[in-house]
Coordinates of C-alpha atoms and ligand atoms in Angstrom, one line a residue:
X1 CA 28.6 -16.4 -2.9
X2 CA 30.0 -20.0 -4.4
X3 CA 30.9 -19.8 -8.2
X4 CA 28.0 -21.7 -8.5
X5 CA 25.8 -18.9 -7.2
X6 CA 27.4 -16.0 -8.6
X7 CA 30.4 -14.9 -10.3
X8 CA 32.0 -12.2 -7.6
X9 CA 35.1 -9.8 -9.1
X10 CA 38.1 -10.6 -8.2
X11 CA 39.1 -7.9 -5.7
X12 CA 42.7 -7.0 -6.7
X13 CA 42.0 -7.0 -10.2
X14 CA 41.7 -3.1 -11.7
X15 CA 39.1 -1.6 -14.0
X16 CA 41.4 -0.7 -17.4
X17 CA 40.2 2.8 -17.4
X18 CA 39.6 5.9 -14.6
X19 CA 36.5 7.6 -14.7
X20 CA 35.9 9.8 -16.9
X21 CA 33.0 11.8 -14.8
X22 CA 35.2 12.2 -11.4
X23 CA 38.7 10.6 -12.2
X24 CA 40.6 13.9 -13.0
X25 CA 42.8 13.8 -9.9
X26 CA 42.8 9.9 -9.7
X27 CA 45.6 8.2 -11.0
X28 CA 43.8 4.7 -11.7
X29 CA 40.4 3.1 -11.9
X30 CA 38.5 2.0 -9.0
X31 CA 39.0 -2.0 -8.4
X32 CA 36.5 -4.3 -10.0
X33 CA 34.8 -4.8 -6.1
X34 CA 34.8 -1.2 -6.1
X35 CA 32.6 -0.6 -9.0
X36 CA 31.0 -3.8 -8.1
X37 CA 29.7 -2.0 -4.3
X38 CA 29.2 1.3 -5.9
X39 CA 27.3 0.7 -8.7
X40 CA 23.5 1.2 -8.6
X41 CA 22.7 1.4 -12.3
X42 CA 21.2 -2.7 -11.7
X43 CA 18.1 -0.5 -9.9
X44 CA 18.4 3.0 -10.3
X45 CA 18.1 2.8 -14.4
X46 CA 14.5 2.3 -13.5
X47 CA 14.7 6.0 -12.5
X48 CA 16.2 6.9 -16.3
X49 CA 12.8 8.8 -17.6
X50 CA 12.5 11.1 -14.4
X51 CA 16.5 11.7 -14.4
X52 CA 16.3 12.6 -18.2
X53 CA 13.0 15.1 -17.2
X54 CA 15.0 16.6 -14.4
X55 CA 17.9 17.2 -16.9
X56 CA 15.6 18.6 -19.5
X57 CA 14.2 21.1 -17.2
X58 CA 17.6 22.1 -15.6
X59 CA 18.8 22.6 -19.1
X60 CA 16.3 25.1 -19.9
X61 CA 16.8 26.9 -16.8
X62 CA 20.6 26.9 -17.0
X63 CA 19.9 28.6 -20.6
X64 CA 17.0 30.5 -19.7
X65 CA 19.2 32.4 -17.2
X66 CA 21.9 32.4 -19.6
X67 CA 24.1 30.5 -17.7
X68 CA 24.5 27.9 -20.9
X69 CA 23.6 29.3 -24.5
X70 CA 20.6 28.7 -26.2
X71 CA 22.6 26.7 -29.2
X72 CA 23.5 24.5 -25.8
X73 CA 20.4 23.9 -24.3
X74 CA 18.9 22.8 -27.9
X75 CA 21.8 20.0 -28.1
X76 CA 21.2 19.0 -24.6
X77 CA 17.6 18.4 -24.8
X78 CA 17.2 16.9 -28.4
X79 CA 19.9 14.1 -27.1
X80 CA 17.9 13.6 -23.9
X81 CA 15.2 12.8 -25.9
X82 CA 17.0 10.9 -28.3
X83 CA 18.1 8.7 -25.7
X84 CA 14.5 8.6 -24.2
X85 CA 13.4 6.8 -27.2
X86 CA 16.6 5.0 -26.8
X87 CA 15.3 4.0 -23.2
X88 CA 11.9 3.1 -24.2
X89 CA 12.6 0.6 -26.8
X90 CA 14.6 -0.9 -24.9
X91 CA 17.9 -0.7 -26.8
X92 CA 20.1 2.0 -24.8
X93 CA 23.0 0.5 -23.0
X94 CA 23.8 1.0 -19.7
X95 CA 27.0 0.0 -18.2
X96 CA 28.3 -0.7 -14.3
X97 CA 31.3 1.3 -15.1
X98 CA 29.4 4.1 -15.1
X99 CA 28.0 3.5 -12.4
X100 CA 24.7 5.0 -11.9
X101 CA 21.9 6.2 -14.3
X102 CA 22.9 10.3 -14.0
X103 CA 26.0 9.3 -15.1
X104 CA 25.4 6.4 -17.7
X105 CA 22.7 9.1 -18.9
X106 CA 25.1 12.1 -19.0
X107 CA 28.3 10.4 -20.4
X108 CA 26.1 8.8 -23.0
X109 CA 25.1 12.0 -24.1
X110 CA 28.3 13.5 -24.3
X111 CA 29.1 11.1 -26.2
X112 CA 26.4 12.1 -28.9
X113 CA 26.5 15.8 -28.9
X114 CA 30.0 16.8 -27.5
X115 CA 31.0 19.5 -25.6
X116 CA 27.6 20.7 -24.6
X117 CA 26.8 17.5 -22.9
X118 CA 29.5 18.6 -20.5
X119 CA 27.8 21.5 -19.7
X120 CA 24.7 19.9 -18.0
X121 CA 25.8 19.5 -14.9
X122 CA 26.2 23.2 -14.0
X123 CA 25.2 24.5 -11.1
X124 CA 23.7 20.9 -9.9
X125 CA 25.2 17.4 -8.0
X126 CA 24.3 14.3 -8.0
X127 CA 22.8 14.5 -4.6
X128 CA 20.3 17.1 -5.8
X129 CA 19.6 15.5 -8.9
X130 CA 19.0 11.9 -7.1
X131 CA 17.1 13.5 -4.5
X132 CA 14.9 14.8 -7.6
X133 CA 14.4 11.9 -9.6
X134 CA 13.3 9.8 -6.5
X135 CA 11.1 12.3 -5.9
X136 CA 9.5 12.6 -8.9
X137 CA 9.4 8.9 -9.1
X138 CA 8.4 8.2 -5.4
X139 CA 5.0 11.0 -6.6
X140 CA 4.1 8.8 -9.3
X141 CA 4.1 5.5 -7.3
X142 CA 1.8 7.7 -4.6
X143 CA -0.9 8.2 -7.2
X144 CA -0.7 4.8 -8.9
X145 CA -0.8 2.9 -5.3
X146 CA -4.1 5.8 -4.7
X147 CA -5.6 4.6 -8.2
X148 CA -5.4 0.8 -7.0
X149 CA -6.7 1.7 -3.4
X150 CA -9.4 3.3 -5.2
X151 CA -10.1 0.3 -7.6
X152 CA -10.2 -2.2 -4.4
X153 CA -12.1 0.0 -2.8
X154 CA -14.7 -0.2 -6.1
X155 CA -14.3 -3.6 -6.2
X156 CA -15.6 -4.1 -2.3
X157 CA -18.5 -1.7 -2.5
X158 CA -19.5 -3.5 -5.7
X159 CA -19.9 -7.1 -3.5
X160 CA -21.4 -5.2 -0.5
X161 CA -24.2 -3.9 -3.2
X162 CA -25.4 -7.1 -3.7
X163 CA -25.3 -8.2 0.3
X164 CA -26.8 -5.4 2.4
X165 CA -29.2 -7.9 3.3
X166 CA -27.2 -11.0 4.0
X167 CA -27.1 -11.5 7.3
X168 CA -23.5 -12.9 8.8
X169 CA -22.1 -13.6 12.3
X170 CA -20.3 -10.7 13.5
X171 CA -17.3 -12.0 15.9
X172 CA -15.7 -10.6 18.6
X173 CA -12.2 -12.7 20.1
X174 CA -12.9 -14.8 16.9
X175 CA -15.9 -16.0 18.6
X176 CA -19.4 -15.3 17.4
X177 CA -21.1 -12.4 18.6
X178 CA -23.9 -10.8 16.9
X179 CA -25.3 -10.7 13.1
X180 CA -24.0 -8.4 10.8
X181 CA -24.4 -7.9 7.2
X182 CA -21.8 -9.0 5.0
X183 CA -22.2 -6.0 3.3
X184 CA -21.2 -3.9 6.2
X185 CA -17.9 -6.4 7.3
X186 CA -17.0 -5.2 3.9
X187 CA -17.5 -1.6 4.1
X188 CA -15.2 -1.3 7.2
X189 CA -12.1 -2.6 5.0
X190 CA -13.5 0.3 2.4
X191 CA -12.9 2.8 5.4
X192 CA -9.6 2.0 6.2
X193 CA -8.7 1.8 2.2
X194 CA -10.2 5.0 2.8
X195 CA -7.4 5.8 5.6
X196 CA -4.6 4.7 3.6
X197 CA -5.1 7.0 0.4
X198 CA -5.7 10.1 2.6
X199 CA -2.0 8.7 4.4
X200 CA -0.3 7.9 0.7
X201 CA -2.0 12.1 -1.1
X202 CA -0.9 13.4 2.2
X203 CA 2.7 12.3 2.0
X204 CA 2.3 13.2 -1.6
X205 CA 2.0 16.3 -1.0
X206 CA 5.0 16.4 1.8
X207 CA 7.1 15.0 -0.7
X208 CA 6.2 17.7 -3.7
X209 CA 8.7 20.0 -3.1
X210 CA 11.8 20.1 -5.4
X211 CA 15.8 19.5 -4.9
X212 CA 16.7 20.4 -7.6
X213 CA 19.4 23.1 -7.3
X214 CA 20.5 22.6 -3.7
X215 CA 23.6 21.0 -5.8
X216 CA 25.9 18.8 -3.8
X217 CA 24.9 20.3 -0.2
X218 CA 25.3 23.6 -0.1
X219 CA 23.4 25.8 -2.7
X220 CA 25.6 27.1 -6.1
X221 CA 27.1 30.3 -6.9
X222 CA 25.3 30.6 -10.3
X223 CA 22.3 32.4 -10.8
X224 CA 20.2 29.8 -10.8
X225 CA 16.0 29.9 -10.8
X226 CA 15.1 27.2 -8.6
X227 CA 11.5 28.4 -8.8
X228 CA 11.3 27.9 -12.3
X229 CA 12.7 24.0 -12.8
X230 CA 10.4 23.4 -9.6
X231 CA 7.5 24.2 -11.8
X232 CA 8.7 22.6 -14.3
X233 CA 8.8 19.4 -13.4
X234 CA 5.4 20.0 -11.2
X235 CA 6.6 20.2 -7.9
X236 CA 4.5 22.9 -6.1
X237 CA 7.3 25.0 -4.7
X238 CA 11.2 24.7 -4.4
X239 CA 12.7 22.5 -1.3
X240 CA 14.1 25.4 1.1
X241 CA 17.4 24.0 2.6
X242 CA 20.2 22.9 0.6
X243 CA 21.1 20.7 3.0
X244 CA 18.0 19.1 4.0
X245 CA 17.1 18.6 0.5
X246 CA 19.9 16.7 -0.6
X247 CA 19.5 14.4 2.4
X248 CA 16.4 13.9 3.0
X249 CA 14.6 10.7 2.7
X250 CA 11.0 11.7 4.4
X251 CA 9.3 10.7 1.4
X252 CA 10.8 7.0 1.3
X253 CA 10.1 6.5 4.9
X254 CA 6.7 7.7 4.1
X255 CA 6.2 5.5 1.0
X256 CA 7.2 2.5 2.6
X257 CA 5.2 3.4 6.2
X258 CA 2.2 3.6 4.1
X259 CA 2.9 0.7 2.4
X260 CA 3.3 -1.1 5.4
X261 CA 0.2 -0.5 6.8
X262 CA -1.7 -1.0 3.8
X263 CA -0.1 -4.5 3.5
X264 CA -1.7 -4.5 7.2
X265 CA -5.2 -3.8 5.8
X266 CA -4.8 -6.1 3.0
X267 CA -3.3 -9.4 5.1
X268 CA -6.3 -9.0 7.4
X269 CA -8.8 -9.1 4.2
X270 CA -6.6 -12.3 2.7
X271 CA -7.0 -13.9 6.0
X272 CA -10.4 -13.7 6.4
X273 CA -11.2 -14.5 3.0
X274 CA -8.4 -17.5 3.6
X275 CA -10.9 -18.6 6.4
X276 CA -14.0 -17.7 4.6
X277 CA -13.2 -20.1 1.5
X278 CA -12.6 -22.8 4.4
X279 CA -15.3 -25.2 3.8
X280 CA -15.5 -25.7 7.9
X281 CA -17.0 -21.9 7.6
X282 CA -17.6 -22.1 3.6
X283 CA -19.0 -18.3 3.3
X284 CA -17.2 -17.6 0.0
X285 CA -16.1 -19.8 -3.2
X286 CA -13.9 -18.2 -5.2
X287 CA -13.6 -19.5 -9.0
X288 CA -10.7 -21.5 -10.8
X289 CA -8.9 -18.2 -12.1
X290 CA -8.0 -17.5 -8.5
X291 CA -6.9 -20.6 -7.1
X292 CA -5.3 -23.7 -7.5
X293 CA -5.5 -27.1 -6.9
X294 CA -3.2 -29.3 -5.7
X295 CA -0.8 -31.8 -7.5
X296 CA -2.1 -35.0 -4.8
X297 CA -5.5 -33.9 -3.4
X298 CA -7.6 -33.6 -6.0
X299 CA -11.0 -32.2 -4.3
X300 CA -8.6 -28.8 -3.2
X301 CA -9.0 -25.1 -3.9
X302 CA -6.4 -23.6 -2.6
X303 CA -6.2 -19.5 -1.8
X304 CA -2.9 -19.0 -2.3
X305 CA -3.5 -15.9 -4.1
X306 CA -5.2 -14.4 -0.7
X307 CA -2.0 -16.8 1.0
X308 CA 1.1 -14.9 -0.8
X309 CA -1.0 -11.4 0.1
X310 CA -0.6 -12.2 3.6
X311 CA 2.7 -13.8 3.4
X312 CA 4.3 -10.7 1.7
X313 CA 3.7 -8.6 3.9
X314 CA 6.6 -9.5 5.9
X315 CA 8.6 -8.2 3.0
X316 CA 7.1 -4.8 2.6
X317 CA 7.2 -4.4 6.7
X318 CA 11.0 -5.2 6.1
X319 CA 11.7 -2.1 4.1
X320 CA 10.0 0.3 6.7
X321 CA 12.5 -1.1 9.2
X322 CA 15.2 -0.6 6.7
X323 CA 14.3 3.1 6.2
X324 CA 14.4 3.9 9.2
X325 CA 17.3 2.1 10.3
X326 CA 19.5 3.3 7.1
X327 CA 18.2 7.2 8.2
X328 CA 18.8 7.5 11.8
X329 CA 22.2 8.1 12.5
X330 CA 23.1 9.5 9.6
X331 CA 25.0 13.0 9.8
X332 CA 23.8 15.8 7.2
X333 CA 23.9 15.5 4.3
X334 CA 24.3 13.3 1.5
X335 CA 26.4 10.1 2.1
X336 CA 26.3 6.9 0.0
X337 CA 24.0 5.1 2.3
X338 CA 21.2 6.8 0.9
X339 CA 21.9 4.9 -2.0
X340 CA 20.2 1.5 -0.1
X341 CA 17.1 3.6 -0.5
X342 CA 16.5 2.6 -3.9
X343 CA 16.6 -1.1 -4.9
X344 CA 13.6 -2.3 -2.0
X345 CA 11.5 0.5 -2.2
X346 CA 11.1 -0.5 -6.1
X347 CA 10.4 -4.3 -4.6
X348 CA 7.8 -2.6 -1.9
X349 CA 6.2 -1.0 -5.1
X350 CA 6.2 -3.8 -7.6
X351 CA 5.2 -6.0 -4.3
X352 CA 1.7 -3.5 -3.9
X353 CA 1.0 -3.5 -7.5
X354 CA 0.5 -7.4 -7.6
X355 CA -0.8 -7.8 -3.8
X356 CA -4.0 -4.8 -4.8
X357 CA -4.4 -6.6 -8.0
X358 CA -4.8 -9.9 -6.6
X359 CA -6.9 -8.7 -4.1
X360 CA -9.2 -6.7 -5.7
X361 CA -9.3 -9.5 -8.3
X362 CA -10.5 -11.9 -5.7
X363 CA -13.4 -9.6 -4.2
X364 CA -14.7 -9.2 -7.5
X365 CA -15.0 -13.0 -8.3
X366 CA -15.4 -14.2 -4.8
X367 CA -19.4 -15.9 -4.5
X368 CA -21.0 -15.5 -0.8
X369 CA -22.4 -18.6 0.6
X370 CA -25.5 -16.3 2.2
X371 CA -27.2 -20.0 3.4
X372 CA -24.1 -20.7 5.3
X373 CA -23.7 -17.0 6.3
X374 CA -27.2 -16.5 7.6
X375 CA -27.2 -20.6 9.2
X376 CA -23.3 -19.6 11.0
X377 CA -24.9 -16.4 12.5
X378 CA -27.8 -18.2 14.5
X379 CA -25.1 -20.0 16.3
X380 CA -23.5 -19.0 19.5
X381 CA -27.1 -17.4 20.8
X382 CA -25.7 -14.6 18.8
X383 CA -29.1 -12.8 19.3
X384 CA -28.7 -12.6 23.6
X385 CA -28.2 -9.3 23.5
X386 CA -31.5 -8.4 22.0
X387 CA -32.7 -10.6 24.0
X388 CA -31.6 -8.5 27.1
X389 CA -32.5 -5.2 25.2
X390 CA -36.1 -6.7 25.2
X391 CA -36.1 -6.7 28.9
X392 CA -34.7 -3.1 29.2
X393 CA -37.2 -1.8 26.4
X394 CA -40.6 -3.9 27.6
X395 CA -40.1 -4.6 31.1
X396 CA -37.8 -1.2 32.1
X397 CA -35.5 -3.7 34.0
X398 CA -31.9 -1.9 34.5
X399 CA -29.5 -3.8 31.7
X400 CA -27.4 -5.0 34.1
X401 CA -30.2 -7.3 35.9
X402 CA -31.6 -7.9 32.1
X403 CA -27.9 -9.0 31.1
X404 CA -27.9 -11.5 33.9
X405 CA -31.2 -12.9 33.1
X406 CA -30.3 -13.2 29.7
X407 CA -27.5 -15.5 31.1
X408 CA -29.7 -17.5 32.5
X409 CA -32.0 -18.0 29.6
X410 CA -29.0 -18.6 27.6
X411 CA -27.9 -21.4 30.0
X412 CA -31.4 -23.1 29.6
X413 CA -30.9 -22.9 26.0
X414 CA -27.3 -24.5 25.9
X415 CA -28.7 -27.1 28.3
X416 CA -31.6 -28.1 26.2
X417 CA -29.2 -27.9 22.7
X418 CA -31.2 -25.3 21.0
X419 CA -30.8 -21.5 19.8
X420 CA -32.9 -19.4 21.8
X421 CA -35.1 -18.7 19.5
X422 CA -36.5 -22.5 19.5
X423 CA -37.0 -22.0 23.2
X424 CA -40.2 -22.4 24.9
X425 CA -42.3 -19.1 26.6
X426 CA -42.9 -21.3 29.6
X427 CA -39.0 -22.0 29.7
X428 CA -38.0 -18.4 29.1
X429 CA -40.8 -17.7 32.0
X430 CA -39.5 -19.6 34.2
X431 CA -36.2 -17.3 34.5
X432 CA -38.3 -14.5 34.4
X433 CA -42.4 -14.6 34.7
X434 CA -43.0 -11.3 32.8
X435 CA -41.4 -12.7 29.3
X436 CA -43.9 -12.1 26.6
X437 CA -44.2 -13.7 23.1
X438 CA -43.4 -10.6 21.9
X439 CA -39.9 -11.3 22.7
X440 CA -39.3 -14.0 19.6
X441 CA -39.4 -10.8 17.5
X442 CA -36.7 -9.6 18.7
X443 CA -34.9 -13.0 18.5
X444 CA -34.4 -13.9 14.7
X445 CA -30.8 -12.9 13.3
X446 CA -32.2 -10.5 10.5
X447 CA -34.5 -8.8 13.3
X448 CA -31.2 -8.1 15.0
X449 CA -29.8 -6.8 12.7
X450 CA -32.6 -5.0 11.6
X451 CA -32.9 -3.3 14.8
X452 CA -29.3 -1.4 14.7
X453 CA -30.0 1.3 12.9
X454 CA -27.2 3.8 15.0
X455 CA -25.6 5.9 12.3
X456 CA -22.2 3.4 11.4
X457 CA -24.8 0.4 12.3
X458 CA -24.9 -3.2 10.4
X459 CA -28.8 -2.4 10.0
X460 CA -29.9 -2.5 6.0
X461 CA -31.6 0.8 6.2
X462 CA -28.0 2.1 7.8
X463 CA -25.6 0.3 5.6
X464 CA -27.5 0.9 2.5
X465 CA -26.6 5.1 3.9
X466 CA -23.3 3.6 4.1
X467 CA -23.3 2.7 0.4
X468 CA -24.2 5.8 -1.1
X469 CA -21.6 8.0 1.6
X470 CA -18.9 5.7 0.9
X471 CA -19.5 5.9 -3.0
X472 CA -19.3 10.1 -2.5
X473 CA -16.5 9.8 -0.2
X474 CA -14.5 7.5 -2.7
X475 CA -15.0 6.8 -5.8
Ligands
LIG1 N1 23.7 6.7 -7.2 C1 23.7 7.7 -6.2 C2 22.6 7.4 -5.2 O1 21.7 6.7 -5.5 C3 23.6 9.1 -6.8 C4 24.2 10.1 -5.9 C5 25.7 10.0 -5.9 N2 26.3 11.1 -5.2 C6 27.6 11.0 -4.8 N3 28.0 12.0 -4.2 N4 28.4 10.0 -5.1 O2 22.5 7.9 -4.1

């Protein structure tokens, strides 16, 4: 990077001091590029409340198995807290020379209450105690991401409440097919919201077992209860190999796969309601708090809330691809690659909070057009198909004739520029001489609609089931 850009250390100049958590057989202090590449404390402070929670609970167990004395665990934990205030208000210092939180958190302490600060890290790495604090940070971002699901989710049975009865084209190849209610288009994204919080609880509870004590790779010679810190900190049982716990990075790969897919589910909703707000289609308006206008047209409204939800998903995407990539040749167990885990799974996170927000935001607010819904789903003959079900039902004709009759009648219609409902009986005769009048019941876009009433149907009397599952199911 230019100066202009960034200022870069220069590599041959030397930090003044070693360091003081690993330096004891190193003569002098890491270069300044050194520090520079190793430090993570830029994004990992983010993880400095679960790393002071994990120390907490280690303390106690160190002391409560005598390991430390009692005098020592009181130190240790009244200065973690200390600095947890510290933390919250914003005021504690943490420095790149120290290079990560565990060890800005840990020297800082020492620092504070002496001696028994240096006792903390007994029996426990860094590996463990990273592989702990991710943990317990990665099951946090799981519930919060299964809160705001479940508040999108909310948000799109809410609209489909109102519009069980508004009829809508239904489209298959983007082309229009057959009429649907706009309350039921809805409910299908609600199903696979559904999908992604069983994926995000079930690697939840993958993820909930705890680290903590494998130390740097191998398990610890002192009497430690790993049992008891698991439990402490609310994992539901200790991790069970020293070495895979310490290395693995199932959970991350599972946050961000998750992620990825529900950045999937939510670029498909901003693109239709991109194309819905087009005033070509004009389904939806959305108001002025969610969109924008633009600094030389003035008639626009712009979506580029439901825009930047589709465009970000490239991002998130990214960081699956990164996972996996970082994982897949790497040996057992810890190396200093797993440090790239951090920095854009934060990003993925902060990335979901706004994209659900915006989203469920714009559902909430967004008006249907039902006028233009119900006009857009008369067009295409988007009713043919009941037409050629009327032939199967009244006249027992096998559907295959009845579909190719149906063609027919559809070809008279497109001829004489007119949905098939405005046909004439005579015309429809002449295709096929034992057409009724009955058949214009069938014809109408609410009467096809009406008539699917297959459990999962777009038919009122089936969606309005739909409702009251999905609100069991969900919410
Ligand atoms: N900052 C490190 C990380 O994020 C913590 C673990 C360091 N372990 C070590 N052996 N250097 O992965």
């Amino acid at each position: 990077m230019s100066d202009k850009q960034k200022n870069v250390p220069n590599p041959t100049e030397k930090n003044a001091s070693g360091n003081s958590m690993w330096g004891g057989r190193y003569a002098a202090g890491p270069s300044a590029i050194m520090t520079s590449i190793n430090a993570s404390i830029g994004f990992d402070k983010k993880l400095a409340l679960y790393d002071i929670e994990g120390s907490i609970a280690h303390a106690t167990m160190l002391g409560a198995k005598k390991i430390i004395s009692s005098d020592d665990v009181k130190k240790i934990t009244d200065g973690l807290n200390a600095i947890k205030t510290q933390i919250k208000a914003g005021s504690f210092q943490f420095t790149e020379e120290l290079e990560d939180v565990h060890m800005n958190i840990e020297h800082h302490l020492t620092e504070v209450i002496g001696d028994a600060g240096r006792r903390l890290h007994t029996g426990r790495s860094r590996n463990d105690q990273v592989a702990t604090d991710f943990k317990l940070w990665a099951r946090d971002a799981f519930d919060y991401l299964d809160a705001q699901l479940k508040a999108l989710q909310a948000a799109l049975i809410n609209q489909a409440e109102k519009h069980v009865d508004s009829v809508m084209p239904g489209l298959t190849h983007f082309q229009i097919a057959q009429p649907v209610s706009f309350a039921h288009h809805l409910l299908a994204y609600v199903e696979m919201l559904g999908r992604d919080r069983d994926r995000v609880m079930s690697a939840r509870k993958r993820a909930n077992e705890c680290p903590l004590g494998a130390a740097a790779l191998a398990g610890t010679p002192y009497p430690i209860d790993r049992a008891m810190t698991a439990k402490a900190l609310g994992f539901d049982r200790p991790t069970a190999n020293s070495l895979d716990s310490v290395s693995d990075r199932d959970f991350v790969m599972d946050y961000a796969s998750a992620a990825s897919i529900i950045m999937v589910h939510l670029s498909r909703l901003a693109e239709e309601i991109i194309l819905w707000m087009n005033p070509q289609i004009g389904f939806i308006t959305l108001g002025d708090q969610l969109t924008t206008g633009s600094s030389i047209m003035p008639q626009k409204r712009n979506p580029d809330a439901a825009e930047l939800v589709r465009g970000k998903a490239g991002r998130v995407f990214g960081v699956l691809m990164q996972m996996l990539t970082l994982l897949k040749a790497l040996p057992l167990a810890y190396a200093k690659d797993l440090q790239e885990d951090k920095e854009q799974t934060f990003m993925v996170a902060e990335t979901l909070d706004l994209a659900l927000s915006a989203m469920t935001a714009m559902v909430l607010d967004m008006k249907a057009n039902t006028k233009a819904m119900k006009e857009a789903a008369a067009l295409g003959f988007s009713t043919a198909t009941d037409c050629a079900d009327w032939l199967v039902r009244e006249l027992q004709l096998p559907f295959r004739d009845a579909h190719h009759i149906t063609g027919q009648i559809v070809k008279l219609a497109e001829d004489k520029n007119v949905p098939l409902h405005e046909l004439k009986l005579q015309e429809m005769q002449s295709v096929e001489p034992r057409i009724t009048a009955r058949i214009f019941d069938v014809l109408s876009v609410e009467a096809s609609m009406n008539s699917r009433t297959s459990l999962g149907g777009t038919a009122p009397v089936a969606v309005r089931a739909a409702l009251s599952d999905g609100k069991k199911r969900f919410l």
